[in-house]
Amino acid sequence: KQWYQRRVRGGVAWHHSGHLVASASMDNTSKLFDMNSQRCRSTFRGHTDSVNSVSFLPYSNVIATCSADKTICLWDIRTGLSVQSFLGHVNAINAVTFDTFGGLLASCDAYGVVKIWDVRGGGTEVGSYDFEPHPVNSVSFDASGACLAVSSNDGTV
């Protein structure tokens, strides 16, 4: 059933409870939807360009959003407030994801740079990998958190 239609960028994520969905949007916001009531519970504002991806910190009330404004923000879904920002990309960020344990965050950008962040250690960058000149479109940790899959615009994984 289609009950919400807007300029969604393509990034959506389910909360572990199974009844909340977060979306990324080209209007510079992310939204949190309650699937039981089919209503928007929160709108997260703070990015200055399109929000390209969203990911839930496993088993928590925190989401990460990444944007074409070159920033990553962590949001508390209970308050709607940004609780942390990650700076370091110099190009639009295409995707963001947490590892299974919630200790690491991976992000990728339009110039092919993948960064790994220590979420619990204050958001410090712990790794940077360059796949240029092709944009990296998505990143995904395996279940152990030890391996990161990366897909690129040149068709490689």
PDB file of C-alpha atoms in Angstrom, residues 14-93:
ATOM      1  CA  TRP A  14      13.813  -0.722   9.301  1.00  0.00           C
ATOM      2  CA  HIS A  15      14.094  -0.361  13.064  1.00  0.00           C
ATOM      3  CA  HIS A  16      14.660  -3.658  14.925  1.00  0.00           C
ATOM      4  CA  SER A  17      11.144  -3.390  16.420  1.00  0.00           C
ATOM      5  CA  GLY A  18       9.686  -3.982  12.966  1.00  0.00           C
ATOM      6  CA  HIS A  19       7.200  -1.123  13.055  1.00  0.00           C
ATOM      7  CA  LEU A  20       9.401   1.930  12.346  1.00  0.00           C
ATOM      8  CA  VAL A  21      10.942   2.897   9.001  1.00  0.00           C
ATOM      9  CA  ALA A  22      13.363   5.748   8.371  1.00  0.00           C
ATOM     10  CA  SER A  23      13.696   7.342   4.935  1.00  0.00           C
ATOM     11  CA  ALA A  24      16.223   9.600   3.216  1.00  0.00           C
ATOM     12  CA  SER A  25      14.956  12.411   1.036  1.00  0.00           C
ATOM     13  CA  MET A  26      16.070  14.908  -1.568  1.00  0.00           C
ATOM     14  CA  ASP A  27      14.413  17.710   0.447  1.00  0.00           C
ATOM     15  CA  ASN A  28      17.406  17.631   2.879  1.00  0.00           C
ATOM     16  CA  THR A  29      15.466  15.726   5.552  1.00  0.00           C
ATOM     17  CA  SER A  30      15.022  12.237   6.888  1.00  0.00           C
ATOM     18  CA  LYS A  31      11.715  11.011   8.237  1.00  0.00           C
ATOM     19  CA  LEU A  32      10.664   8.356  10.717  1.00  0.00           C
ATOM     20  CA  PHE A  33       7.406   6.537   9.986  1.00  0.00           C
ATOM     21  CA  ASP A  34       5.297   4.424  12.304  1.00  0.00           C
ATOM     22  CA  MET A  35       4.000   1.569  10.150  1.00  0.00           C
ATOM     23  CA  ASN A  36       1.230   0.712  12.626  1.00  0.00           C
ATOM     24  CA  SER A  37      -0.383   4.151  12.474  1.00  0.00           C
ATOM     25  CA  GLN A  38       0.958   4.917   8.975  1.00  0.00           C
ATOM     26  CA  ARG A  39       2.027   8.371  10.129  1.00  0.00           C
ATOM     27  CA  CYS A  40       5.243  10.331  10.159  1.00  0.00           C
ATOM     28  CA  ARG A  41       6.531  10.443  13.751  1.00  0.00           C
ATOM     29  CA  SER A  42       9.548  12.706  13.221  1.00  0.00           C
ATOM     30  CA  THR A  43      11.325  14.785  10.624  1.00  0.00           C
ATOM     31  CA  PHE A  44      15.067  15.201  11.062  1.00  0.00           C
ATOM     32  CA  ARG A  45      16.351  18.551   9.776  1.00  0.00           C
ATOM     33  CA  GLY A  46      19.937  19.737   9.715  1.00  0.00           C
ATOM     34  CA  HIS A  47      21.524  18.683   6.444  1.00  0.00           C
ATOM     35  CA  THR A  48      21.982  21.397   3.814  1.00  0.00           C
ATOM     36  CA  ASP A  49      21.724  19.105   0.780  1.00  0.00           C
ATOM     37  CA  SER A  50      19.932  15.865  -0.136  1.00  0.00           C
ATOM     38  CA  VAL A  51      19.973  13.030   2.398  1.00  0.00           C
ATOM     39  CA  ASN A  52      21.165  10.004   0.463  1.00  0.00           C
ATOM     40  CA  SER A  53      21.074   7.134   2.947  1.00  0.00           C
ATOM     41  CA  VAL A  54      19.868   6.188   6.407  1.00  0.00           C
ATOM     42  CA  SER A  55      20.815   3.351   8.777  1.00  0.00           C
ATOM     43  CA  PHE A  56      19.719   2.327  12.283  1.00  0.00           C
ATOM     44  CA  LEU A  57      22.327   1.732  14.952  1.00  0.00           C
ATOM     45  CA  PRO A  58      21.520  -1.915  15.810  1.00  0.00           C
ATOM     46  CA  TYR A  59      19.077  -2.382  18.702  1.00  0.00           C
ATOM     47  CA  SER A  60      18.975   1.309  19.578  1.00  0.00           C
ATOM     48  CA  ASN A  61      17.012   4.482  19.029  1.00  0.00           C
ATOM     49  CA  VAL A  62      19.686   6.127  16.901  1.00  0.00           C
ATOM     50  CA  ILE A  63      19.839   6.566  13.139  1.00  0.00           C
ATOM     51  CA  ALA A  64      22.696   7.706  10.941  1.00  0.00           C
ATOM     52  CA  THR A  65      22.047   9.867   7.898  1.00  0.00           C
ATOM     53  CA  CYS A  66      24.493  10.872   5.204  1.00  0.00           C
ATOM     54  CA  SER A  67      24.162  13.703   2.774  1.00  0.00           C
ATOM     55  CA  ALA A  68      25.416  15.383  -0.351  1.00  0.00           C
ATOM     56  CA  ASP A  69      26.512  18.150   2.052  1.00  0.00           C
ATOM     57  CA  LYS A  70      29.469  15.828   2.908  1.00  0.00           C
ATOM     58  CA  THR A  71      28.365  15.136   6.488  1.00  0.00           C
ATOM     59  CA  ILE A  72      27.051  12.212   8.514  1.00  0.00           C
ATOM     60  CA  CYS A  73      24.700  12.863  11.430  1.00  0.00           C
ATOM     61  CA  LEU A  74      23.524  10.598  14.226  1.00  0.00           C
ATOM     62  CA  TRP A  75      19.990  11.328  15.446  1.00  0.00           C
ATOM     63  CA  ASP A  76      18.105  10.273  18.560  1.00  0.00           C
ATOM     64  CA  ILE A  77      14.704   9.170  17.211  1.00  0.00           C
ATOM     65  CA  ARG A  78      13.033   9.809  20.584  1.00  0.00           C
ATOM     66  CA  THR A  79      13.940  13.517  20.640  1.00  0.00           C
ATOM     67  CA  GLY A  80      14.551  14.228  16.954  1.00  0.00           C
ATOM     68  CA  LEU A  81      17.867  15.888  17.841  1.00  0.00           C
ATOM     69  CA  SER A  82      21.244  15.419  16.209  1.00  0.00           C
ATOM     70  CA  VAL A  83      23.581  13.856  18.778  1.00  0.00           C
ATOM     71  CA  GLN A  84      26.792  13.607  16.743  1.00  0.00           C
ATOM     72  CA  SER A  85      28.283  14.662  13.398  1.00  0.00           C
ATOM     73  CA  PHE A  86      31.067  13.070  11.383  1.00  0.00           C
ATOM     74  CA  LEU A  87      33.208  15.268   9.141  1.00  0.00           C
ATOM     75  CA  GLY A  88      35.914  14.086   6.771  1.00  0.00           C
ATOM     76  CA  HIS A  89      34.494  13.415   3.324  1.00  0.00           C
ATOM     77  CA  VAL A  90      35.266  16.026   0.682  1.00  0.00           C
ATOM     78  CA  ASN A  91      32.550  14.827  -1.726  1.00  0.00           C
ATOM     79  CA  ALA A  92      28.850  13.988  -1.475  1.00  0.00           C
ATOM     80  CA  ILE A  93      28.275  10.905   0.686  1.00  0.00           C
TER      81      ILE A  93
END
